[in-house]
mmCIF file of C-alpha atoms in Angstrom:
data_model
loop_
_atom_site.group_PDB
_atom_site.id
_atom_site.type_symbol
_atom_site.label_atom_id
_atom_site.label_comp_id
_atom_site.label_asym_id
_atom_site.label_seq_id
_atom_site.Cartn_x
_atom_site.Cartn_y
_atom_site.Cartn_z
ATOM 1 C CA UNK A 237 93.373 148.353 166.488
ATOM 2 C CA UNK A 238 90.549 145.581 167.198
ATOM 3 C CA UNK A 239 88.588 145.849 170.305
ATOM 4 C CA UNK A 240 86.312 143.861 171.972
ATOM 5 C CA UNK A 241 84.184 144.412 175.051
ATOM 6 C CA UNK A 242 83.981 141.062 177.316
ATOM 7 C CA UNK A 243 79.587 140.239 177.840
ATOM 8 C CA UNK A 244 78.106 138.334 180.538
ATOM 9 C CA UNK A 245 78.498 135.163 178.701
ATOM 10 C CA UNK A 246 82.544 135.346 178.722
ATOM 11 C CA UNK A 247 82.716 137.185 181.778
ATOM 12 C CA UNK A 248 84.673 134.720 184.482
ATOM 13 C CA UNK A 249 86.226 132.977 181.223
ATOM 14 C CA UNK A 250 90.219 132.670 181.176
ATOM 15 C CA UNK A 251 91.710 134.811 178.747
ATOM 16 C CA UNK A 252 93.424 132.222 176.799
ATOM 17 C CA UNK A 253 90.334 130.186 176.568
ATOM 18 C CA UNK A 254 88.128 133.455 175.487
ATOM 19 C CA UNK A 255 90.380 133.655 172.313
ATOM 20 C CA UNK A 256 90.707 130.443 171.255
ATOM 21 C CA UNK A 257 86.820 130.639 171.127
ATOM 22 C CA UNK A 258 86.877 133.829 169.747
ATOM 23 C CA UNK A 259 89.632 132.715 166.561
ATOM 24 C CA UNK A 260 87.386 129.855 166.598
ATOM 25 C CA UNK A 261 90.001 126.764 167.028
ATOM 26 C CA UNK A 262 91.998 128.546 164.670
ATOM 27 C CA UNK A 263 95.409 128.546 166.443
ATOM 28 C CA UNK A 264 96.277 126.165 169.479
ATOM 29 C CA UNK A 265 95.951 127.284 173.080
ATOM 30 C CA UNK A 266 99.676 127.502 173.439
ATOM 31 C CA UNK A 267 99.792 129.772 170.699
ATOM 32 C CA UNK A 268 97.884 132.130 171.973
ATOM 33 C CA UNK A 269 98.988 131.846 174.959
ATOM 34 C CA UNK A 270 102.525 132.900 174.102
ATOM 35 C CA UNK A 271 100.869 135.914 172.276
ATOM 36 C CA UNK A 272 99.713 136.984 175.425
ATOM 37 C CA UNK A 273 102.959 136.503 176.949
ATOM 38 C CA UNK A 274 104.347 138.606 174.534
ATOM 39 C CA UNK A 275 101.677 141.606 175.217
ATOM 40 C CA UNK A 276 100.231 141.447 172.177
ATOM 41 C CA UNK A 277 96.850 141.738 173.465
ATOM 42 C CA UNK A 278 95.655 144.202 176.162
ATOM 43 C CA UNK A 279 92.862 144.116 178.555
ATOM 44 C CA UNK A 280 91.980 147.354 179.238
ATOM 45 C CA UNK A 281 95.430 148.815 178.227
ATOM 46 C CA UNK A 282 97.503 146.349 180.269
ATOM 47 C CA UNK A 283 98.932 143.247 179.991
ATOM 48 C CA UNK A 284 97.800 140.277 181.954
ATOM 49 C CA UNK A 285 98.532 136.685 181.893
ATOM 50 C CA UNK A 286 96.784 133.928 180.204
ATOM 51 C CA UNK A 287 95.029 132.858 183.286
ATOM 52 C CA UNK A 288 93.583 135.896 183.922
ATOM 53 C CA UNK A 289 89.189 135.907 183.964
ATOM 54 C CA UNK A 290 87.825 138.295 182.410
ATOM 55 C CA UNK A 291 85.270 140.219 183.871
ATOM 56 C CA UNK A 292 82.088 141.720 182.217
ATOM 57 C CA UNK A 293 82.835 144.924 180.497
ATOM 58 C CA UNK A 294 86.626 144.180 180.163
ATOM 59 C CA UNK A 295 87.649 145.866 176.819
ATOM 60 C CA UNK A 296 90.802 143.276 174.785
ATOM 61 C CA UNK A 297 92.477 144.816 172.188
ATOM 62 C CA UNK A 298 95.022 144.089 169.870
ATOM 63 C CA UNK A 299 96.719 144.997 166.549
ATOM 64 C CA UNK A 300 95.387 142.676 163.753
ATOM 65 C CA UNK A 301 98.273 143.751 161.740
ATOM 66 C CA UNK A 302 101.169 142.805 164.153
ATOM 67 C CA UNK A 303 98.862 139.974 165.900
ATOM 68 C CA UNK A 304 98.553 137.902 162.596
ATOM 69 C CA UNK A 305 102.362 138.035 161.675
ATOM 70 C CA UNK A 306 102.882 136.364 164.817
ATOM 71 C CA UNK A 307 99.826 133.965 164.164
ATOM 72 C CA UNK A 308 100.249 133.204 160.484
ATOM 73 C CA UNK A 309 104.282 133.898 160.005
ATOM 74 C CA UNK A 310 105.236 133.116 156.209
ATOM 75 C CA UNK A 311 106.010 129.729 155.326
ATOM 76 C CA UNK A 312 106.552 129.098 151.735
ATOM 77 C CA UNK A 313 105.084 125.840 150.728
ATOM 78 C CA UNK A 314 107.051 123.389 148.193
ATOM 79 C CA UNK A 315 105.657 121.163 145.771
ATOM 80 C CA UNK A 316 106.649 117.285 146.805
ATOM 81 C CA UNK A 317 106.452 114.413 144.784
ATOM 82 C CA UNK A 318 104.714 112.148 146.162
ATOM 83 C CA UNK A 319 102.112 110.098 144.811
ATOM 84 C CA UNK A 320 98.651 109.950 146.768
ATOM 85 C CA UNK A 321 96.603 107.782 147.018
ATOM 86 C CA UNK A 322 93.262 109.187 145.890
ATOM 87 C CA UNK A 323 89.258 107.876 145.431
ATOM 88 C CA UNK A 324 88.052 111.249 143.865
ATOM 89 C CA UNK A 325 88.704 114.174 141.626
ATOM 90 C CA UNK A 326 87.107 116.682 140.067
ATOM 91 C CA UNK A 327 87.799 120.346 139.344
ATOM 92 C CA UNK A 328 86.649 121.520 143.122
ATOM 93 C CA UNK A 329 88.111 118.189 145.218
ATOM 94 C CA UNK A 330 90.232 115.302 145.879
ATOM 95 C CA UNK A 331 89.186 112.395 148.626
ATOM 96 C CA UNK A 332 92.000 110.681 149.584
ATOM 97 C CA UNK A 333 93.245 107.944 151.787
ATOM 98 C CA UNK A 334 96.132 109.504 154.059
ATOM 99 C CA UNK A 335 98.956 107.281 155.072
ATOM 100 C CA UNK A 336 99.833 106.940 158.658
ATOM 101 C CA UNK A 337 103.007 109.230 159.806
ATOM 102 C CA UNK A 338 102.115 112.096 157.510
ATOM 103 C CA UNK A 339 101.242 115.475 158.845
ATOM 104 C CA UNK A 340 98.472 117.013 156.977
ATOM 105 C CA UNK A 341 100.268 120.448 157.141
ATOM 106 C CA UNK A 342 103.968 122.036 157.358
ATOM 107 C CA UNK A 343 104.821 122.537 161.059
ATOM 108 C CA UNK A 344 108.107 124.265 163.110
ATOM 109 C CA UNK A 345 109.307 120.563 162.880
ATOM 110 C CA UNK A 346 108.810 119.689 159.310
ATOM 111 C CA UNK A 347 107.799 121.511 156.503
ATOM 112 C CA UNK A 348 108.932 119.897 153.170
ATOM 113 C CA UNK A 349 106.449 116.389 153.166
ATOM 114 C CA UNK A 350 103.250 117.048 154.262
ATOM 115 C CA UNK A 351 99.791 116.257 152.828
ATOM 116 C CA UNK A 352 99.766 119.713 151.846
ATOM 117 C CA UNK A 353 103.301 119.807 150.033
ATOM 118 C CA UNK A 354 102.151 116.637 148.038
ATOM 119 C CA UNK A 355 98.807 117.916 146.928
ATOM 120 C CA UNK A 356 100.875 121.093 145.703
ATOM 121 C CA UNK A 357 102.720 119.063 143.345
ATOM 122 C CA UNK A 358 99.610 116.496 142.639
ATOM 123 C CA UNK A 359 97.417 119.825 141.458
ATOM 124 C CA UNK A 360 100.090 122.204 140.377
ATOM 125 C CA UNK A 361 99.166 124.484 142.963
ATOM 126 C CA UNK A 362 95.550 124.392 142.025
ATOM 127 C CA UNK A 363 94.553 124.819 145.661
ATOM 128 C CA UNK A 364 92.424 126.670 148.485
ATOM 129 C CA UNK A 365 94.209 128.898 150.607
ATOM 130 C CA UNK A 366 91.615 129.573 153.072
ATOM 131 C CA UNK A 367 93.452 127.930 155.635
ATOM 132 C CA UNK A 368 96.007 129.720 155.032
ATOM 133 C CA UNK A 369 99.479 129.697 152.955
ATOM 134 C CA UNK A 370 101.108 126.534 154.356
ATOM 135 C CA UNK A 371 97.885 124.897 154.865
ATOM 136 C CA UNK A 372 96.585 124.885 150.846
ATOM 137 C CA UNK A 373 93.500 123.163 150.228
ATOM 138 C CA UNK A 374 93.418 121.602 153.873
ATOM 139 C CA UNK A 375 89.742 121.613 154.563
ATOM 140 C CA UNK A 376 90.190 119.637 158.009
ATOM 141 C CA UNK A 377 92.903 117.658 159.703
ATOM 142 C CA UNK A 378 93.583 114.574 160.770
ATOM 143 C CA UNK A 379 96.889 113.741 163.102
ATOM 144 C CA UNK A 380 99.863 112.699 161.844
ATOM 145 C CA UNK A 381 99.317 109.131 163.098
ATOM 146 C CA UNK A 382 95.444 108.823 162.128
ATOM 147 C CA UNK A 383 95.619 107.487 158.580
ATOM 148 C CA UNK A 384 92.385 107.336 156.259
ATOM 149 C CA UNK A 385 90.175 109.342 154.363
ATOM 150 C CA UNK A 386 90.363 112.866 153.759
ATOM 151 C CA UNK A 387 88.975 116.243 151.955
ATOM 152 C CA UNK A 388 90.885 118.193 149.691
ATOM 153 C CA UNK A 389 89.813 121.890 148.267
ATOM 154 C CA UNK A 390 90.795 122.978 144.697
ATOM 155 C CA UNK A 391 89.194 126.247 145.191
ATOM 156 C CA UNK A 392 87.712 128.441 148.229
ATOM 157 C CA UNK A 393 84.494 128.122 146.887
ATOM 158 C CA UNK A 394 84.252 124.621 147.388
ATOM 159 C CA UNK A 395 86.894 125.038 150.841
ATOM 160 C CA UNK A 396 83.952 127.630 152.514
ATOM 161 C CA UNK A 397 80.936 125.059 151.381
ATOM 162 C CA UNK A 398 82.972 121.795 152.400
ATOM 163 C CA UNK A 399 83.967 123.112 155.632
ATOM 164 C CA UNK A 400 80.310 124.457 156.407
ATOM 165 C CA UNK A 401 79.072 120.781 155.931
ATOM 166 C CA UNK A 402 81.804 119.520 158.481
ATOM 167 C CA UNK A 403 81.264 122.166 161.248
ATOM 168 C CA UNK A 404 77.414 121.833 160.611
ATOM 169 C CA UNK A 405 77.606 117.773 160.800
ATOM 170 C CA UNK A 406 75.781 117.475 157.367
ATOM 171 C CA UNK A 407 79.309 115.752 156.269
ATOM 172 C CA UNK A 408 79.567 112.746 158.183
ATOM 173 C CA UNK A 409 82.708 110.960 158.923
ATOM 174 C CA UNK A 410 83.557 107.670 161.111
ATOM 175 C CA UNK A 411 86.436 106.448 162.479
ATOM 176 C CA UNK A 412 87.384 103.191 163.689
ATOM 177 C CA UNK A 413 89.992 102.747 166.534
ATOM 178 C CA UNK A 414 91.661 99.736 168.308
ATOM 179 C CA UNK A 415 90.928 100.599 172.039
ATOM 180 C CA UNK A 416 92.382 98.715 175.429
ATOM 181 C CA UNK A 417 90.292 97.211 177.549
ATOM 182 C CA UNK A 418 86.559 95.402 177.340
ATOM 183 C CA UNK A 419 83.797 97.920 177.530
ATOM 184 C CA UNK A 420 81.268 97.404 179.945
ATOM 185 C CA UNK A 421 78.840 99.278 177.849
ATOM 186 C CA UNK A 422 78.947 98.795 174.131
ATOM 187 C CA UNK A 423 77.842 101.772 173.318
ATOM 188 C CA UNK A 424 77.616 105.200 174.497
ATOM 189 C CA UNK A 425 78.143 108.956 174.536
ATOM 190 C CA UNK A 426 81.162 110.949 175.953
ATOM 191 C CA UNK A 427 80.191 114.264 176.309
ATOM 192 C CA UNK A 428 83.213 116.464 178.066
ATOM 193 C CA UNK A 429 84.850 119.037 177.389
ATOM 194 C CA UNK A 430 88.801 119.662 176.500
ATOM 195 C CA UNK A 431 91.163 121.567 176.891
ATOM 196 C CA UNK A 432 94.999 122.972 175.918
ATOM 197 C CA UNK A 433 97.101 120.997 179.139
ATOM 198 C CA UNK A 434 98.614 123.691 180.610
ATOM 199 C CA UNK A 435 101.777 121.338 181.330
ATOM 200 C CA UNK A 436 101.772 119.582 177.658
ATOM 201 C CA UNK A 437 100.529 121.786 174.816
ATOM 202 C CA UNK A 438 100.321 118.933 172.591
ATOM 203 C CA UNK A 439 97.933 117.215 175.161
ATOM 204 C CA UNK A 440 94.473 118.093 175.402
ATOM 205 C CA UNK A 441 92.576 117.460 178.834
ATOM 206 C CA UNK A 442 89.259 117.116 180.580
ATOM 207 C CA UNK A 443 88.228 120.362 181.934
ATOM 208 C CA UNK A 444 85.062 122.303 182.901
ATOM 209 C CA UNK A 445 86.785 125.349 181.340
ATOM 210 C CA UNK A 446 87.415 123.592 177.909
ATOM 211 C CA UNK A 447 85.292 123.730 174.730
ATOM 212 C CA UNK A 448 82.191 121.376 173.968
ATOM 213 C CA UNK A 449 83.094 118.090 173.137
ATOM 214 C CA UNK A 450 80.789 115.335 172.284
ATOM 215 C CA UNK A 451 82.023 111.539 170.488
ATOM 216 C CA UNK A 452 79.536 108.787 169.781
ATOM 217 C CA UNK A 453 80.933 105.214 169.989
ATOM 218 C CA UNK A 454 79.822 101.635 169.605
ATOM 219 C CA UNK A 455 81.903 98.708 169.770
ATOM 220 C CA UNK A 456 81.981 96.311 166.911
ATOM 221 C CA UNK A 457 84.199 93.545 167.944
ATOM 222 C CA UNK A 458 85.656 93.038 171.325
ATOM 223 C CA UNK A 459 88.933 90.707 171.828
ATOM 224 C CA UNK A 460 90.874 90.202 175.486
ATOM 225 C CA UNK A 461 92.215 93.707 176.285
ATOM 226 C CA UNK A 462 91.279 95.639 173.915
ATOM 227 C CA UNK A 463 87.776 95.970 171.492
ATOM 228 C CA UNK A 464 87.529 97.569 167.731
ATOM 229 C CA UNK A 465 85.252 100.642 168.308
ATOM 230 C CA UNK A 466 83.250 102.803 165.609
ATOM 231 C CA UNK A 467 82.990 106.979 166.604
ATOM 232 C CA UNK A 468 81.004 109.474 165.402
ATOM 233 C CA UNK A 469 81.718 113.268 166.344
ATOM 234 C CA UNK A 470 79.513 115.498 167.132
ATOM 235 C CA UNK A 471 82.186 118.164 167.492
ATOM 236 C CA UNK A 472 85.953 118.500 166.301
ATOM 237 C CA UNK A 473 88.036 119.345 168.425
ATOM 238 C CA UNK A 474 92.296 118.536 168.779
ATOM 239 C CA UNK A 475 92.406 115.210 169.484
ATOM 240 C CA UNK A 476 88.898 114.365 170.250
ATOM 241 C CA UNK A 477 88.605 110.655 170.015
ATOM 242 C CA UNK A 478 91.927 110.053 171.927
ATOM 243 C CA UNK A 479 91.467 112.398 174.584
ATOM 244 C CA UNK A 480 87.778 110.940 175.318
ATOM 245 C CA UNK A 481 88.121 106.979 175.132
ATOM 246 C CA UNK A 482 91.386 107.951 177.322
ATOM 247 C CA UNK A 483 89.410 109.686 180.205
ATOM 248 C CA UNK A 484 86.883 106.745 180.072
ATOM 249 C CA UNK A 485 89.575 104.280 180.736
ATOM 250 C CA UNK A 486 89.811 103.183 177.629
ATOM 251 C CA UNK A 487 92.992 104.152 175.625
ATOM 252 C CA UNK A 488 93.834 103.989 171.410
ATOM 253 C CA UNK A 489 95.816 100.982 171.265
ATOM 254 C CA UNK A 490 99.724 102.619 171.373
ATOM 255 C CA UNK A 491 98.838 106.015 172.188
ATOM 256 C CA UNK A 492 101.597 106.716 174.791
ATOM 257 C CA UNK A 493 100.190 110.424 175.042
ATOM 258 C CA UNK A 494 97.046 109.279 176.316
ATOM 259 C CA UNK A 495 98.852 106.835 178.810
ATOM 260 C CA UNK A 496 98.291 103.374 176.549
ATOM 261 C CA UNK A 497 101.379 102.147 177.974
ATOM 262 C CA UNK A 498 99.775 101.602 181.346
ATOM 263 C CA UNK A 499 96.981 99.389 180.120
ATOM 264 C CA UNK A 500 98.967 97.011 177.592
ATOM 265 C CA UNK A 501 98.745 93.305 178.233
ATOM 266 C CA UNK A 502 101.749 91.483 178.067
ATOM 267 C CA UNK A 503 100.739 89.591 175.011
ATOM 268 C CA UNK A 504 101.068 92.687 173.118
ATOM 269 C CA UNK A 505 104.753 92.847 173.860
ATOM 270 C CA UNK A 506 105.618 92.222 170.134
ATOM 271 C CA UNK A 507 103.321 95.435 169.095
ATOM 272 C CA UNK A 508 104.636 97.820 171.514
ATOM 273 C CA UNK A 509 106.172 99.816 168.587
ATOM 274 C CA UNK A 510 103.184 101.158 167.059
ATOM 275 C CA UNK A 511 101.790 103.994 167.581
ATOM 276 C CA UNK A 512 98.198 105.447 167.715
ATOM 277 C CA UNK A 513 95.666 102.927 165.848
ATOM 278 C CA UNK A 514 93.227 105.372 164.445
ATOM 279 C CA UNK A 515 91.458 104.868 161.176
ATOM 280 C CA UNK A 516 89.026 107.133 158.970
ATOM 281 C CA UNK A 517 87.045 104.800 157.591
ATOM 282 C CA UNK A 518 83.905 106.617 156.217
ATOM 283 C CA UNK A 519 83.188 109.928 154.447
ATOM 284 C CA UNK A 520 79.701 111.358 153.194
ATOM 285 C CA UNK A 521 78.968 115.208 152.385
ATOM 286 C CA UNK A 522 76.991 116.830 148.976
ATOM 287 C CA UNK A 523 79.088 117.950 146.253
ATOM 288 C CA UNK A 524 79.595 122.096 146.532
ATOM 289 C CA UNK A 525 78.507 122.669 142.723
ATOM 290 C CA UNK A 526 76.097 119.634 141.829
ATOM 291 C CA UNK A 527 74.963 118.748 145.438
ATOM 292 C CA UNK A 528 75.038 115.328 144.669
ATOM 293 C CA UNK A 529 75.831 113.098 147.772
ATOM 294 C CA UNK A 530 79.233 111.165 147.176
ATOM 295 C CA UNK A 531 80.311 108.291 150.016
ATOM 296 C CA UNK A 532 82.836 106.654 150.866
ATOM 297 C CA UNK A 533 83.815 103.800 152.872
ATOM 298 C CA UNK A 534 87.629 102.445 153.321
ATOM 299 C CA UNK A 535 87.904 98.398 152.962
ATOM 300 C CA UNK A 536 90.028 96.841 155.691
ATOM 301 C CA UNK A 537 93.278 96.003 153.128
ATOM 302 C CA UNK A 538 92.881 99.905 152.358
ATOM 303 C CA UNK A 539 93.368 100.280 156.421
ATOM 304 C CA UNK A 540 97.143 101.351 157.827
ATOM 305 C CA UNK A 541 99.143 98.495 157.987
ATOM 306 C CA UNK A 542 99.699 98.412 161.430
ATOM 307 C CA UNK A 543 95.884 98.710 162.035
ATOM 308 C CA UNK A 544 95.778 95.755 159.855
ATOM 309 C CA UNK A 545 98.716 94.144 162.434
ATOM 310 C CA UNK A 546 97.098 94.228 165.154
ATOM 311 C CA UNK A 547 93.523 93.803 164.027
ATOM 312 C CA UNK A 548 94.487 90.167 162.442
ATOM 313 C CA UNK A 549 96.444 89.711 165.655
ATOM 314 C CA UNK A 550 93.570 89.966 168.100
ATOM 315 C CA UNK A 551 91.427 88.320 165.974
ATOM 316 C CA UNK A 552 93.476 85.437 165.435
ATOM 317 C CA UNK A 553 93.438 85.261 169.280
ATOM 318 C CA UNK A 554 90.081 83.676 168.669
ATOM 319 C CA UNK A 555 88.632 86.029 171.568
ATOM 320 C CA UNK A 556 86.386 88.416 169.025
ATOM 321 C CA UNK A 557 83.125 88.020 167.985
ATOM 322 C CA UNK A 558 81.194 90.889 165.520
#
């Protein structure tokens, strides 16, 4: 049985906001949540709900055995054929370029062709399973409508270094994103935090109780309604980027989560069938074995073709300027 006693720096914390601190983004809010639900964990022998705040002294406790067969429940990965598009190989990594509309992992909805599945076949199950079973070599995600570049582990060795450098910020990644509406400043910080919705468990909102979140952004070209914006994170968390240019008024062109509906100009009738324009563009981090620094930077042809689409739309508009 694990046990924990609550400290003056969780005390007054939500239970269902402790945890996913303390499994450290590991599983989603509503995950845990419905563990809770479910009584799996205890707070000082008795079930409570997930909006319950703790108070100092507060002793949680769970079985790790039972806990994680709810968490991590088996799911057998298969190999897929499907032929990736990758910039890099070696014996400890791939960097890839990850087509829009592909999940990076098997989920309740699909779990045959994902990023994962493919990379199972491309490596012949050559893979890190630090993530778990149905998540080999998965160092870090990216949404299933984010295309772009992404890291691949052959082995843990290099999943444990490689995922040190992202959650220290020593590898650096960019993204670029088609966002609605002319900034007023060109660039800027968004530092709030987010959130699990409590309504949506897909959605992630603005909220005091929420996890540190900070994005850096900078617009490179601006067109009428909407502007091409660069973003740099300082943290990862679920739907970061959308999430914050959404609570600043400015929404990822198509992102109907995040309310883009509301803020499309009429011109863009034609276009109202994409979804989420969200682009990895740029990748640097030091090689686990040789430390050598590898980069890399997507061209624009290498881009999603919708983000491509609309890009040569707006700019055809003759309303951008770099």
């Amino acid at each position: 049985m694990k046990q924990i006693k609550v400290d003056e720096n969780n005390s007054k914390k939500r239970l269902d906001v402790f945890l996913v601190e303390h499994f450290e983004n590991k599983y989603p809010r509503a995950k845990l949540t419905s563990a809770i639900e479910k009584e799996y964990f205890l707070i000082n022998k008795k079930a409570q709900k997930a909006s319950y705040k703790l108070k100092l002294n507060d002793l949680i406790s769970w079985d790790e055995i039972i806990l994680d067969e709810f968490l991590n429940p088996d799911l057998t990965l298969k190999p897929w054929e499907y032929k990736l598009d990758i910039l890099f190989e070696d014996d400890d990594l791939i960097v890839l370029n990850k087509p829009k509309e592909m999940l990076c992992h098997p989920t309740k909805f699909e779990r045959d062709y994902t990023l994962s599945n493919a990379l199972l076949f491309h490596t012949k199950g050559k893979l890190s399973n630090l993530a778990g079973d149905d998540r080999l070599g998965i160092v870090h995600r990216l949404d299933k409508n984010t295309s772009g570049l992404m890291l691949a582990a052959k082995n843990n060795e290099a999943h444990e270094n490689l995922s040190k450098q992202i959650k220290e910020k020593t590898a650096i990644r960019k993204y670029l994103a088609i966002a609605l509406v002319e900034f007023n400043e060109k660039e800027g910080v968004i530092d709030k935090p987010l959130l699990h919705s409590l309504k949506d468990d897909v959605k992630m909102i603005v909220s005091e109780n929420g996890l540190e979140a900070i994005t850096n952004y900078k617009v490179l070209e601006e067109y009428k309604g909407a502007s091409l914006v660069e973003l740099n994170l300082k943290t990862g968390r679920t739907h970061q980027i959308r999430a914050h240019l959404a609570s600043i008024g400015h929404p990822v062109f198509g992102d109907s989560l995040y309310g883009a509906k509301s803020f499309m100009r009429n011109e863009f009738y034609n276009l109202k069938t994409i979804e989420q324009l969200l682009q990895s563009y740029y990748l640097s981090f030091s090689h686990p074995k040789t430390n050598k620094k590898l980069e890399f930077q997507l061209e624009e042809k290498d881009f999603s073709k919708d983000f491509i689409k609309v890009l040569n739309f707006l700019r055809s508009k003759n309303n951008g300027f770099n």
